[in-house]
mmCIF file of C-alpha atoms and ligand atoms in Angstrom:
data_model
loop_
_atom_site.group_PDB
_atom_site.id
_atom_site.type_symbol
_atom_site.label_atom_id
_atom_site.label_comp_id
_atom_site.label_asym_id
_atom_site.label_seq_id
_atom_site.Cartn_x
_atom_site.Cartn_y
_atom_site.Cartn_z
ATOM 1 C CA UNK A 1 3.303 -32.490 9.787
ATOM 2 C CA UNK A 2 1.179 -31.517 6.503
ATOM 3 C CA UNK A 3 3.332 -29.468 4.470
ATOM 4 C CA UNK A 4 6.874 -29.838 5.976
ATOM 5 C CA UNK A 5 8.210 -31.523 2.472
ATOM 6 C CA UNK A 6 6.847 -28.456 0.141
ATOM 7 C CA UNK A 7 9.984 -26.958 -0.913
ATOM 8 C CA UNK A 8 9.152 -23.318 -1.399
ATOM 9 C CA UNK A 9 11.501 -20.957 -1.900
ATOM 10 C CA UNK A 10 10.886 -17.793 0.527
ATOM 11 C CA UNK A 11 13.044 -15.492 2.711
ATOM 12 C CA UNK A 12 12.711 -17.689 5.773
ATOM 13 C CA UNK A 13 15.318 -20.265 5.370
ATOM 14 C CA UNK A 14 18.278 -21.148 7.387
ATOM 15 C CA UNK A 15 20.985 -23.638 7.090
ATOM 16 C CA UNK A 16 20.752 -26.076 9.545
ATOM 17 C CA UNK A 17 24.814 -25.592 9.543
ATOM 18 C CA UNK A 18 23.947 -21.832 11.208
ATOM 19 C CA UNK A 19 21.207 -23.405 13.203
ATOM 20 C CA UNK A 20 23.545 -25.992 14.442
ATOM 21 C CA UNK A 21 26.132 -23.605 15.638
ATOM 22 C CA UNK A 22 23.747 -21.453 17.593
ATOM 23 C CA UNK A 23 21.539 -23.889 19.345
ATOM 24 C CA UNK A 24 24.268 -26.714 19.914
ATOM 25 C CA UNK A 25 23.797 -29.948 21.698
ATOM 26 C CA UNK A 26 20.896 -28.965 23.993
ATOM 27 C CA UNK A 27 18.496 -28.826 20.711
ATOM 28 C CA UNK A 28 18.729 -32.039 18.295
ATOM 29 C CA UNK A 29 18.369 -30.931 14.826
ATOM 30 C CA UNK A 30 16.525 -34.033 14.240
ATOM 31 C CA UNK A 31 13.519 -32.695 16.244
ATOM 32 C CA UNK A 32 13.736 -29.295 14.656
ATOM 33 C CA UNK A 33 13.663 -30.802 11.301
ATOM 34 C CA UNK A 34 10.540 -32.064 12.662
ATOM 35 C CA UNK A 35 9.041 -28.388 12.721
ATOM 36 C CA UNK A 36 11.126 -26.681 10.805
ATOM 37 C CA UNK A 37 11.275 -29.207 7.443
ATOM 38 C CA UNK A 38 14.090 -31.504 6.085
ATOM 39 C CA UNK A 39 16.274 -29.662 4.057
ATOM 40 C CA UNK A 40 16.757 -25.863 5.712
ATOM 41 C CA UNK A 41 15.182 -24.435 8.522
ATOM 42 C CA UNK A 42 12.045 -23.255 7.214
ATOM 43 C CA UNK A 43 11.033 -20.391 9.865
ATOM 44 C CA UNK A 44 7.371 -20.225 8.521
ATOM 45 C CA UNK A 45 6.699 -23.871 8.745
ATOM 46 C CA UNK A 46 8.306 -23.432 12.422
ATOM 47 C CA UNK A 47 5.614 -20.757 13.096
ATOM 48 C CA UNK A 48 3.287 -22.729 11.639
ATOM 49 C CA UNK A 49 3.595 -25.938 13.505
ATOM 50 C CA UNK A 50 4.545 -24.369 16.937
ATOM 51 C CA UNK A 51 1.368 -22.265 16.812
ATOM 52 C CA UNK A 52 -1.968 -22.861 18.421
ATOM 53 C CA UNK A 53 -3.621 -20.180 16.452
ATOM 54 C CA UNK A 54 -2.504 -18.556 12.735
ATOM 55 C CA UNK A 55 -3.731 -15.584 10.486
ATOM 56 C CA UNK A 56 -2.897 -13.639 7.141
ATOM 57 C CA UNK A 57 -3.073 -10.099 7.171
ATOM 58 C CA UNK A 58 -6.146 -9.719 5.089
ATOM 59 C CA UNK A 59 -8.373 -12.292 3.639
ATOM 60 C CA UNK A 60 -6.740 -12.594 0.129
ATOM 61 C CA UNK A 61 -3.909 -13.288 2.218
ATOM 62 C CA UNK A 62 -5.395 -15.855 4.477
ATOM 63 C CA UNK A 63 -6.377 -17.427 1.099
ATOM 64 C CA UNK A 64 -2.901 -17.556 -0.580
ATOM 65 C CA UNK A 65 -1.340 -19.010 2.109
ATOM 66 C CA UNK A 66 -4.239 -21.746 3.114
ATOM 67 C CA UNK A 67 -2.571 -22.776 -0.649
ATOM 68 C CA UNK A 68 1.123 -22.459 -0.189
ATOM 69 C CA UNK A 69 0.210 -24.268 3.296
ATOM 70 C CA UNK A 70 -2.725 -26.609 2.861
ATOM 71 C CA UNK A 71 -3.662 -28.503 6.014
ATOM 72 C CA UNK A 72 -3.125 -25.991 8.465
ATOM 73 C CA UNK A 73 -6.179 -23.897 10.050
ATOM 74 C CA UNK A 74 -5.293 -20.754 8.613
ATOM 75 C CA UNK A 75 -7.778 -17.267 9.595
ATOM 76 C CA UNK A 76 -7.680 -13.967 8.433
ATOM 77 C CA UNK A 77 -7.565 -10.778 10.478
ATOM 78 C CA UNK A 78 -7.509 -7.798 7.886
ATOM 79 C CA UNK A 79 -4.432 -5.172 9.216
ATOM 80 C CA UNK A 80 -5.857 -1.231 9.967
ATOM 81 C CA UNK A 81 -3.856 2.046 10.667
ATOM 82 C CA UNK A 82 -4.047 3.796 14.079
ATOM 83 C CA UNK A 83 -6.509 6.658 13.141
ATOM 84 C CA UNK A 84 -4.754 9.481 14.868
ATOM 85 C CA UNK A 85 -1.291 8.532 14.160
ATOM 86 C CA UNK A 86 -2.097 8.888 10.236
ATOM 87 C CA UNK A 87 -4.381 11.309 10.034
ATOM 88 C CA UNK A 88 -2.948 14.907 9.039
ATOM 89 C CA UNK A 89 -3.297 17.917 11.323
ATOM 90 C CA UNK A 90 -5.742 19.745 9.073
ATOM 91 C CA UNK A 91 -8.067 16.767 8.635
ATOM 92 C CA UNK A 92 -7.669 16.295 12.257
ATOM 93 C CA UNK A 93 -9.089 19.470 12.707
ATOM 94 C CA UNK A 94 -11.970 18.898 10.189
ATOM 95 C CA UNK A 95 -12.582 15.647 11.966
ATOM 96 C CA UNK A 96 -12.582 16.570 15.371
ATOM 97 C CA UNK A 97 -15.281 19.803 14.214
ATOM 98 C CA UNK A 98 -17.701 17.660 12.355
ATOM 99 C CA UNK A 99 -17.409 14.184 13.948
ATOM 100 C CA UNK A 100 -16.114 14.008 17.417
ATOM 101 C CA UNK A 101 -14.948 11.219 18.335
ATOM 102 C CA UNK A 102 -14.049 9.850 15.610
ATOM 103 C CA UNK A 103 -10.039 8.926 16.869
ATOM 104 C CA UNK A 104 -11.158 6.255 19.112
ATOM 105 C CA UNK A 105 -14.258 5.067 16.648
ATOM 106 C CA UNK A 106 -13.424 5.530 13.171
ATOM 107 C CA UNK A 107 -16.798 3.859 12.483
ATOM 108 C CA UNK A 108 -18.443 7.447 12.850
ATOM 109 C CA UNK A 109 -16.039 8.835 9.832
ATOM 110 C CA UNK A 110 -19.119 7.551 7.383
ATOM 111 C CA UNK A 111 -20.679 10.380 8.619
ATOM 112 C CA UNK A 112 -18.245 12.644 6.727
ATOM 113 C CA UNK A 113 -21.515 12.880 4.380
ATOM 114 C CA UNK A 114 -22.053 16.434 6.148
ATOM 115 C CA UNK A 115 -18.853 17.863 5.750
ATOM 116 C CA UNK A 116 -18.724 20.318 2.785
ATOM 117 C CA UNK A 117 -16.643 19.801 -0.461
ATOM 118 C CA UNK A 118 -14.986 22.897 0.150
ATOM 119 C CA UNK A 119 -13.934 22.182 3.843
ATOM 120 C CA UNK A 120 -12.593 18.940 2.043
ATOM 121 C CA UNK A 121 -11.192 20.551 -0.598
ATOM 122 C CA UNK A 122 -9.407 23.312 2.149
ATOM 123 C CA UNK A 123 -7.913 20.617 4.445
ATOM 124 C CA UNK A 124 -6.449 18.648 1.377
ATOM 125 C CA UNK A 125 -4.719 21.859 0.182
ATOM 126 C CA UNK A 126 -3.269 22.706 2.867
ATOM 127 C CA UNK A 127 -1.348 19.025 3.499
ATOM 128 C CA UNK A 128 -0.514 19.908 -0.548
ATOM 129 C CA UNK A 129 1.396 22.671 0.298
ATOM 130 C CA UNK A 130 3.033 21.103 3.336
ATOM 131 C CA UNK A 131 4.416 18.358 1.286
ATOM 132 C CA UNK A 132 5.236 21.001 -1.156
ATOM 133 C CA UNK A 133 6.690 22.787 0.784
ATOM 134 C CA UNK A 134 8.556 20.141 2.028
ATOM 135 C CA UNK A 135 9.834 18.686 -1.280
ATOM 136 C CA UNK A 136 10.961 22.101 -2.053
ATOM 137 C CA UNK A 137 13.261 22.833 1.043
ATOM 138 C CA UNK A 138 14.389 18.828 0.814
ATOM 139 C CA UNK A 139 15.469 18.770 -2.890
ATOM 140 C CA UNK A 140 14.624 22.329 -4.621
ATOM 141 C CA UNK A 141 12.119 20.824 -7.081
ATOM 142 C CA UNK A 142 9.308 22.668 -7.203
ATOM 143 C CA UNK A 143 6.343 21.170 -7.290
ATOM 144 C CA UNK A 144 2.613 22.532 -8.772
ATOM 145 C CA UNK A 145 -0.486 22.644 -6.339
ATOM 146 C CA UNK A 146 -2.434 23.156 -9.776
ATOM 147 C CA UNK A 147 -0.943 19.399 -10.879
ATOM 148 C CA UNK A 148 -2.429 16.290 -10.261
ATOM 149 C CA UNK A 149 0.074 14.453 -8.115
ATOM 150 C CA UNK A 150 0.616 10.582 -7.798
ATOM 151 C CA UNK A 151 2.714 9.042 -4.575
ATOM 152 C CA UNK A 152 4.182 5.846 -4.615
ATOM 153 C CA UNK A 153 6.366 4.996 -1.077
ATOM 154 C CA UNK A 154 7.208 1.488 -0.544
ATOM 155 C CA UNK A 155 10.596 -0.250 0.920
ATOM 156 C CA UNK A 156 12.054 -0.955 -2.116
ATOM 157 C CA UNK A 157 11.395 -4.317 -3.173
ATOM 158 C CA UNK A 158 10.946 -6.382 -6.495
ATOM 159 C CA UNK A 159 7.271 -7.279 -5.993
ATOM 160 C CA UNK A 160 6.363 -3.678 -5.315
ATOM 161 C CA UNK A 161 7.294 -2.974 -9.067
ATOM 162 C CA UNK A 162 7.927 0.851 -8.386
ATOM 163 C CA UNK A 163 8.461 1.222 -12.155
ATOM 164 C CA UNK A 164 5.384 -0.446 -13.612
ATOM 165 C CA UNK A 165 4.133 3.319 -14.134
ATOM 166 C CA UNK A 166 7.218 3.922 -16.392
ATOM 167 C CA UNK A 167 6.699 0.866 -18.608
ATOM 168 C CA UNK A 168 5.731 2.822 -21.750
ATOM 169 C CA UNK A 169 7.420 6.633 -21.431
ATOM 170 C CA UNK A 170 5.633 7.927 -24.093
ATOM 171 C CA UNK A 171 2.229 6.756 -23.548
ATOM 172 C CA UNK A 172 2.675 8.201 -20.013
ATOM 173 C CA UNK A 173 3.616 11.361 -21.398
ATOM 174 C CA UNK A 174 0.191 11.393 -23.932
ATOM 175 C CA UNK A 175 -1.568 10.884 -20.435
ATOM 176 C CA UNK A 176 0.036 14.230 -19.503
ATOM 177 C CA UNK A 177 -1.278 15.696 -22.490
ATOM 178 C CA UNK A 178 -4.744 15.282 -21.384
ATOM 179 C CA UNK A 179 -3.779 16.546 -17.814
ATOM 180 C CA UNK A 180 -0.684 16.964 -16.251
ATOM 181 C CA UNK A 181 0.736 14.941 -13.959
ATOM 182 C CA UNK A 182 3.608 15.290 -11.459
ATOM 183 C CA UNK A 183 5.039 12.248 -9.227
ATOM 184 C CA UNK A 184 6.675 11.745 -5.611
ATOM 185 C CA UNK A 185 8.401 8.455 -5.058
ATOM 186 C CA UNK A 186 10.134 7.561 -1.979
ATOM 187 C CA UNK A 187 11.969 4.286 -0.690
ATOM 188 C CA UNK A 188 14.456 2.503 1.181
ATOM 189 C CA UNK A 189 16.396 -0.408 -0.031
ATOM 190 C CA UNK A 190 17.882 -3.238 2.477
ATOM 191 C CA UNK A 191 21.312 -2.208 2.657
ATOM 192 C CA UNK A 192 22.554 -5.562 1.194
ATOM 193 C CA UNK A 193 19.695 -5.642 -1.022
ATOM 194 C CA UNK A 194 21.833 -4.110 -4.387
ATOM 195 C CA UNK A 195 19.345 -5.599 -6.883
ATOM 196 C CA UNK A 196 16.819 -3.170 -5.027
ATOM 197 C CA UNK A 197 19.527 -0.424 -4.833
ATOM 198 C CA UNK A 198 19.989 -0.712 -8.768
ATOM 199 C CA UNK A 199 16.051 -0.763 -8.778
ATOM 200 C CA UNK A 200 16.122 2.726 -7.668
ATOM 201 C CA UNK A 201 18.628 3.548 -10.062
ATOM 202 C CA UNK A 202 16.132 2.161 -12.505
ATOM 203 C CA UNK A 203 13.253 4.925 -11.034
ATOM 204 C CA UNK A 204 16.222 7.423 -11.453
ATOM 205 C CA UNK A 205 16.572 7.028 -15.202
ATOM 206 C CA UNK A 206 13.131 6.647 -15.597
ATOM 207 C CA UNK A 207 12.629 10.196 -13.755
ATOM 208 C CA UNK A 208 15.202 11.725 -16.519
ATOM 209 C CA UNK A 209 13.069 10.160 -19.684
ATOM 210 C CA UNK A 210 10.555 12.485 -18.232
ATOM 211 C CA UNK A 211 12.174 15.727 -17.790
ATOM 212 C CA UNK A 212 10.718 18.492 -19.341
ATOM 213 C CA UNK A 213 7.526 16.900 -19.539
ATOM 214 C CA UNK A 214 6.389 15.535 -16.145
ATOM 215 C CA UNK A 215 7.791 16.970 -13.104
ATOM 216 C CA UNK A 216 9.116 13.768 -10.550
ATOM 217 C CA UNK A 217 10.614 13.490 -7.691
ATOM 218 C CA UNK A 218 12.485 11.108 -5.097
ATOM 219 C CA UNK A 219 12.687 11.603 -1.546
ATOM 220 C CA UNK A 220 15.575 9.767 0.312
ATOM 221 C CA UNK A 221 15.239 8.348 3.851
ATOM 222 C CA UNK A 222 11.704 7.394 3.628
ATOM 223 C CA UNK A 223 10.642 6.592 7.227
ATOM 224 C CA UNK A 224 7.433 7.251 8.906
ATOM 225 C CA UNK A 225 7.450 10.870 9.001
ATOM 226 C CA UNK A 226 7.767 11.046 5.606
ATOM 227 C CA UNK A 227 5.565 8.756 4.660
ATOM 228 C CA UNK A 228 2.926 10.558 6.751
ATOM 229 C CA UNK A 229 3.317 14.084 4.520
ATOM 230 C CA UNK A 230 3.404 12.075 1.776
ATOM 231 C CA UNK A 231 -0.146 10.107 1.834
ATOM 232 C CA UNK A 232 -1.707 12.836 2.932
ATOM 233 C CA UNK A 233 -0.037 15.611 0.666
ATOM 234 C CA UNK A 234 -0.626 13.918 -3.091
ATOM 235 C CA UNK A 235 -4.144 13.486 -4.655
ATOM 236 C CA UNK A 236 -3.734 9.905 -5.818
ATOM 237 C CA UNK A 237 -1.973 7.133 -3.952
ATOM 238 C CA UNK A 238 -0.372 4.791 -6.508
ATOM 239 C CA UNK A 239 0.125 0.843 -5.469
ATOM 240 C CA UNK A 240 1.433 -1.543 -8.274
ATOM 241 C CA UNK A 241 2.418 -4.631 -6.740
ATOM 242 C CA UNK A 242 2.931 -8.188 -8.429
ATOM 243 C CA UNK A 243 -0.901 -10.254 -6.932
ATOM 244 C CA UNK A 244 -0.489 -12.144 -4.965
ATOM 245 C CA UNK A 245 2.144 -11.155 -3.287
ATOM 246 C CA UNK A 246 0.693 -8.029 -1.234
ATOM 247 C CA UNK A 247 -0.043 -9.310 2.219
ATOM 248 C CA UNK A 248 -1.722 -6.611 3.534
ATOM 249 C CA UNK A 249 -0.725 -3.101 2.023
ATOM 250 C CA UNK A 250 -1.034 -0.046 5.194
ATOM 251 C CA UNK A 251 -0.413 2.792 3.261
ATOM 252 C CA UNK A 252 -2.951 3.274 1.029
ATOM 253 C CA UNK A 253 -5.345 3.010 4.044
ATOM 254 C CA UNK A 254 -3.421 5.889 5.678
ATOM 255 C CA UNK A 255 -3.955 7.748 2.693
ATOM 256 C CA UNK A 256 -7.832 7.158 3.153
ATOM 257 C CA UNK A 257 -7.738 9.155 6.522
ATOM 258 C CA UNK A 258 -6.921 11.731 4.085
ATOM 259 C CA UNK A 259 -9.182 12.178 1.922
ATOM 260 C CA UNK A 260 -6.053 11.082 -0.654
ATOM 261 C CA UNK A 261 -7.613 8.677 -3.155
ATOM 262 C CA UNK A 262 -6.067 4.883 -4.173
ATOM 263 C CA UNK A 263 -4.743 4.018 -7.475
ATOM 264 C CA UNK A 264 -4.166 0.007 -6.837
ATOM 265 C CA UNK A 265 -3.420 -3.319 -8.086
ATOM 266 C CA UNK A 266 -6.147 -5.692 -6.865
ATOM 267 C CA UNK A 267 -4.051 -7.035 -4.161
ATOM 268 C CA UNK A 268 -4.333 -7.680 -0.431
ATOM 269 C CA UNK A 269 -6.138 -4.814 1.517
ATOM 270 C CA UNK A 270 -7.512 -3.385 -1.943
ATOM 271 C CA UNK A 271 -9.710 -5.821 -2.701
ATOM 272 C CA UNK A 272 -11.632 -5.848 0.063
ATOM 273 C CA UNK A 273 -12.137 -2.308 -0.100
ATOM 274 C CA UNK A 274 -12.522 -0.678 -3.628
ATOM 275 C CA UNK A 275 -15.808 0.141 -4.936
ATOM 276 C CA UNK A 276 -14.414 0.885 -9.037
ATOM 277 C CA UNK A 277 -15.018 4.648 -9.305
ATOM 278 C CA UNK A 278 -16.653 5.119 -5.561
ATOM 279 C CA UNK A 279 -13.647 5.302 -3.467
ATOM 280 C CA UNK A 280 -10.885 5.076 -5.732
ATOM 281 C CA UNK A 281 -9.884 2.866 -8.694
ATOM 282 C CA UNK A 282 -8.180 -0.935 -9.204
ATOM 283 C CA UNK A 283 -5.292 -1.943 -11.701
ATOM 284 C CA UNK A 284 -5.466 -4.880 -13.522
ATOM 285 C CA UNK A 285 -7.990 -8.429 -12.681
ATOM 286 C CA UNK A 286 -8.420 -9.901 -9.819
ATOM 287 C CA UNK A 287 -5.272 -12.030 -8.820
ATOM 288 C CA UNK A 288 -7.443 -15.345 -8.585
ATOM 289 C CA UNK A 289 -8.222 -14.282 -12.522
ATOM 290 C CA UNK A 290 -6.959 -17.312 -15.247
ATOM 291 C CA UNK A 291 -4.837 -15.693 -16.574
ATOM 292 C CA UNK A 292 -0.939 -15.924 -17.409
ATOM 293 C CA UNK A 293 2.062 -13.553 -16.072
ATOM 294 C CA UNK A 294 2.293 -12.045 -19.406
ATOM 295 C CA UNK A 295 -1.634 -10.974 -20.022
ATOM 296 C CA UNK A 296 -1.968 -9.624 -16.294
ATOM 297 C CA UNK A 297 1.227 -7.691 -17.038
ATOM 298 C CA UNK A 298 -0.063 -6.164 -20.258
ATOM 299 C CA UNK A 299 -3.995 -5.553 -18.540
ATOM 300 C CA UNK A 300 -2.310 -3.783 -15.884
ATOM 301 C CA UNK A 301 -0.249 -1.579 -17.893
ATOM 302 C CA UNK A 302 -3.558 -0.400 -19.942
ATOM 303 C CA UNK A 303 -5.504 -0.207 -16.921
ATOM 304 C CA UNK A 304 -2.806 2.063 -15.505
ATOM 305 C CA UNK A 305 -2.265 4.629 -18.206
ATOM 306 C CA UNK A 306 -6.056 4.305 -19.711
ATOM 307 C CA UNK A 307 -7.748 4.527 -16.407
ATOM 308 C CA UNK A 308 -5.341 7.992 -15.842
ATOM 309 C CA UNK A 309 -5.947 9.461 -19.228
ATOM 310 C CA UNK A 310 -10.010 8.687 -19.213
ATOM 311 C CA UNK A 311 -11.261 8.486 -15.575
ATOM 312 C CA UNK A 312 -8.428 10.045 -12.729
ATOM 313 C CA UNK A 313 -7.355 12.796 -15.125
ATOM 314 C CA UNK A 314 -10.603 14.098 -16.334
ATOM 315 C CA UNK A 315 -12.749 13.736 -12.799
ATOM 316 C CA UNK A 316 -9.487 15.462 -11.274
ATOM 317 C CA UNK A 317 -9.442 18.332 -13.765
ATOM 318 C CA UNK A 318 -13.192 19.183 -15.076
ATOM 319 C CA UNK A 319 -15.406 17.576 -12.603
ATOM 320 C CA UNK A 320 -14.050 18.840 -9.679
ATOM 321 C CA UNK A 321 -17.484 18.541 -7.312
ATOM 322 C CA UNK A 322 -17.250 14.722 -8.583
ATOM 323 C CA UNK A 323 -13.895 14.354 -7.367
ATOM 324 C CA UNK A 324 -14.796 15.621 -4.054
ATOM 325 C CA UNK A 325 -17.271 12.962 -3.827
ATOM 326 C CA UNK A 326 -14.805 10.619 -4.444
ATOM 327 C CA UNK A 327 -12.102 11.888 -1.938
ATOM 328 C CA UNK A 328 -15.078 11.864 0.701
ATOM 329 C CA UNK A 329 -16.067 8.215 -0.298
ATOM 330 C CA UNK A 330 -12.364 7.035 0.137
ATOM 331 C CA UNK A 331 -12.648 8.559 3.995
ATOM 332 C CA UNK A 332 -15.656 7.064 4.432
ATOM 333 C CA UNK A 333 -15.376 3.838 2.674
ATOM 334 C CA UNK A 334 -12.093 2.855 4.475
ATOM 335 C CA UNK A 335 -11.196 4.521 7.589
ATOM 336 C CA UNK A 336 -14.710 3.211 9.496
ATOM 337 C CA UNK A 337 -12.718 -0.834 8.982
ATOM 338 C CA UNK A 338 -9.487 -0.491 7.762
ATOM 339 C CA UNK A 339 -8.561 1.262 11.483
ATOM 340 C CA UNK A 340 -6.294 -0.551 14.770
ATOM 341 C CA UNK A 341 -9.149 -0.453 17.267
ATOM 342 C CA UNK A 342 -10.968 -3.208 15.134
ATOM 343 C CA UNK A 343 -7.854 -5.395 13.992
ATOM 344 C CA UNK A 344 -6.310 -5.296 17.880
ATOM 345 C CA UNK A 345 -10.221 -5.977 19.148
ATOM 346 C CA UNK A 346 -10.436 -8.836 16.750
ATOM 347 C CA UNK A 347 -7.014 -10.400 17.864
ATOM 348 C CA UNK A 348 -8.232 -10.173 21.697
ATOM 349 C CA UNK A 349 -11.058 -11.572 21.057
ATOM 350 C CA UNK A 350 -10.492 -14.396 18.379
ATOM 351 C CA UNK A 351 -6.293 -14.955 19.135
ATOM 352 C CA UNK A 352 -5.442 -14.083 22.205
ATOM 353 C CA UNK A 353 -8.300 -14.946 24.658
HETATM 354 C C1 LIG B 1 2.985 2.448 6.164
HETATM 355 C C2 LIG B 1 4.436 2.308 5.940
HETATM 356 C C3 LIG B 1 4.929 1.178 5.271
HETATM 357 C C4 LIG B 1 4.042 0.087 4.739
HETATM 358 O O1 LIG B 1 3.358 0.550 3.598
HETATM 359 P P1 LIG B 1 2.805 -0.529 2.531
HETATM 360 O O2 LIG B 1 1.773 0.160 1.756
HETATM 361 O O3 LIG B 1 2.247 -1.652 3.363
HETATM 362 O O4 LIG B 1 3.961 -0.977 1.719
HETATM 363 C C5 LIG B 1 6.302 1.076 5.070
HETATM 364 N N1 LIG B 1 7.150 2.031 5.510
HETATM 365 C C6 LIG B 1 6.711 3.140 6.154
HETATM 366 C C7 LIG B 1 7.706 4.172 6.602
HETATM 367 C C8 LIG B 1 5.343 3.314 6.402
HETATM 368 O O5 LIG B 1 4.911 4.408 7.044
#
């Protein structure tokens, strides 16, 4: 088996010990080790090796892993969000006025050409002021519908790097100068994850350098619910992974159905789908770019605040028909591929059948 001796270190190892005491007699370990690798059981070499057909998520990640894995037949089948299920009631509404259909073929949402910037403009507000609203009767903090907010909602884990918009306070507070900003986070940790439980703790602090100057907010219990009134309520839809480790990425396409526009790290879904100051705007080079951990880290951070204080900030606040344009682009430049019809057509037809 190609591969079963590369000793990487992921979340998908078990002692053979545990493996030993659950499967007994009736499986020799010697033929799981086989499958499964020498030293622990390796449950993505298992997969691997015990499958007639494999994907990643999204191309970058069918790339990635055709390296961590070499010698294995590895496809790509890019992940999309069930159009209904993420689209807010008031773009719904839009939606279902303008381009009928369009639940069951999200291919017809380029057409959102002929829907005015001010019916755009309407719907957004109004899933604004139900997350808003929302914040307000959850926590008291009153948020501005005048502000330019940023959402970042992720389960809370290192490579997300929730904090890489707090890495320099005070140059994210000149940003505010030029137009102000207000955040939402929300996130759950694994309940035995405490390095991700002190990484919220981290957000917290972060929150108080800020007070007085930038309104910000976390929401508790993040589940789906949530994270519906949340991509659909802020303007911009933060994503700051560490490349390459994004799989896929589903919530910044959810945020497409609503007209809310991404603010990402090139990293899995993203790069397939941003057009640089069409339908949203990237952070930081391309993963594959050769370059070391420390240079990404410090192109990403300028990208970040210079892209706010000179592009996002000034298209949000004086050219508001441009931002329009934009909001409409990000419906129409995602939702017609990034959508479950395609991605559960394209498993029928090319893994399943
Ligand atoms: C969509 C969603 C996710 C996944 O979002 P990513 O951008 O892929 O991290 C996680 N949790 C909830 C509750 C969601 O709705």
């Amino acid at each position: 088996m190609n591969g079963a001796n590369l000793s990487i270190k992921d979340n998908f190892m078990v002692l053979y010990e545990d493996v030993n005491k659950l499967m007994g007699e009736e499986f020799p370990l010697e033929n799981i080790k086989r499958y499964a690798g020498n030293d622990n059981l390796n449950a993505t070499l298992l997969a691997l090796n015990l499958s007639k057909y494999v994907n990643g998520v999204t191309n970058a990640h069918m790339e990635y892993s055709r390296i961590l894995f070499p010698g294995y037949h590895l496809r790509g089948i890019t992940n999309g969000v069930h159009p209904l299920k993420w689209t807010c009631e008031f773009f719904r509404e839009l939606f279902d006025r303008h381009v009928p259909g369009w639940a069951n073929e999200p291919e017809l949402l380029v057409r959102v050409d002929e829907v005015s910037h001010e019916e755009i403009w309407n719907a957004h507000i109004k899933a604004n002021k139900a997350l808003i609203d929302y914040i307000a009767e959850k926590t008291g903090v009153g948020l501005n519908m005048n502000v330019l907010s940023l959402g970042f909602a992720r389960r809370a884990t290192a490579y997300k790097r929730a904090t890489l918009i707090f890495s320099d306070l005070n140059r994210l507070k000149e940003v505010n100068y030029a137009g102000r900003l207000q955040l939402v986070f929300a996130g759950k940790a694994h309940p035995r994850d405490d390095a991700e439980k002190h990484g919220i703790k981290d957000i917290y602090s972060n929150m108080a350098g800020l007070r007085g100057e930038i309104e910000a907010v976390y929401l508790d219990n993040y589940d789906m619910e949530q994270a519906a009134k949340m991509v659909s309520g802020v303007d911009i839809w933060l994503n700051t992974p560490l490349p390459p480790m994004e799989a896929s990425g589903t919530s910044g396409m959810k945020a497409a159905y609503n007209g809310v526009v991404n603010f990402s790290v090139l990293d899995g879904w993203w790069i397939e789908d941003c057009i640089e100051g069409v339908n949203g705007w990237a952070i930081g080079p391309s993963p594959t770019a050769p370059i070391g951990e420390d240079e990404r880290r410090r192109i990403e951070i300028k990208d970040l605040y210079n892209k706010l204080e000179y592009l996002i900030v000034p298209k949000f606040y004086h050219d508001r028909d441009g931002w329009r344009e934009i909001m409409k682009s990000s419906i129409a430049k995602t939702t017609y591929y990034f959508h479950s019809h395609r991605m559960m057509r394209r498993y029928a037809s090319e893994a399943y059948l």
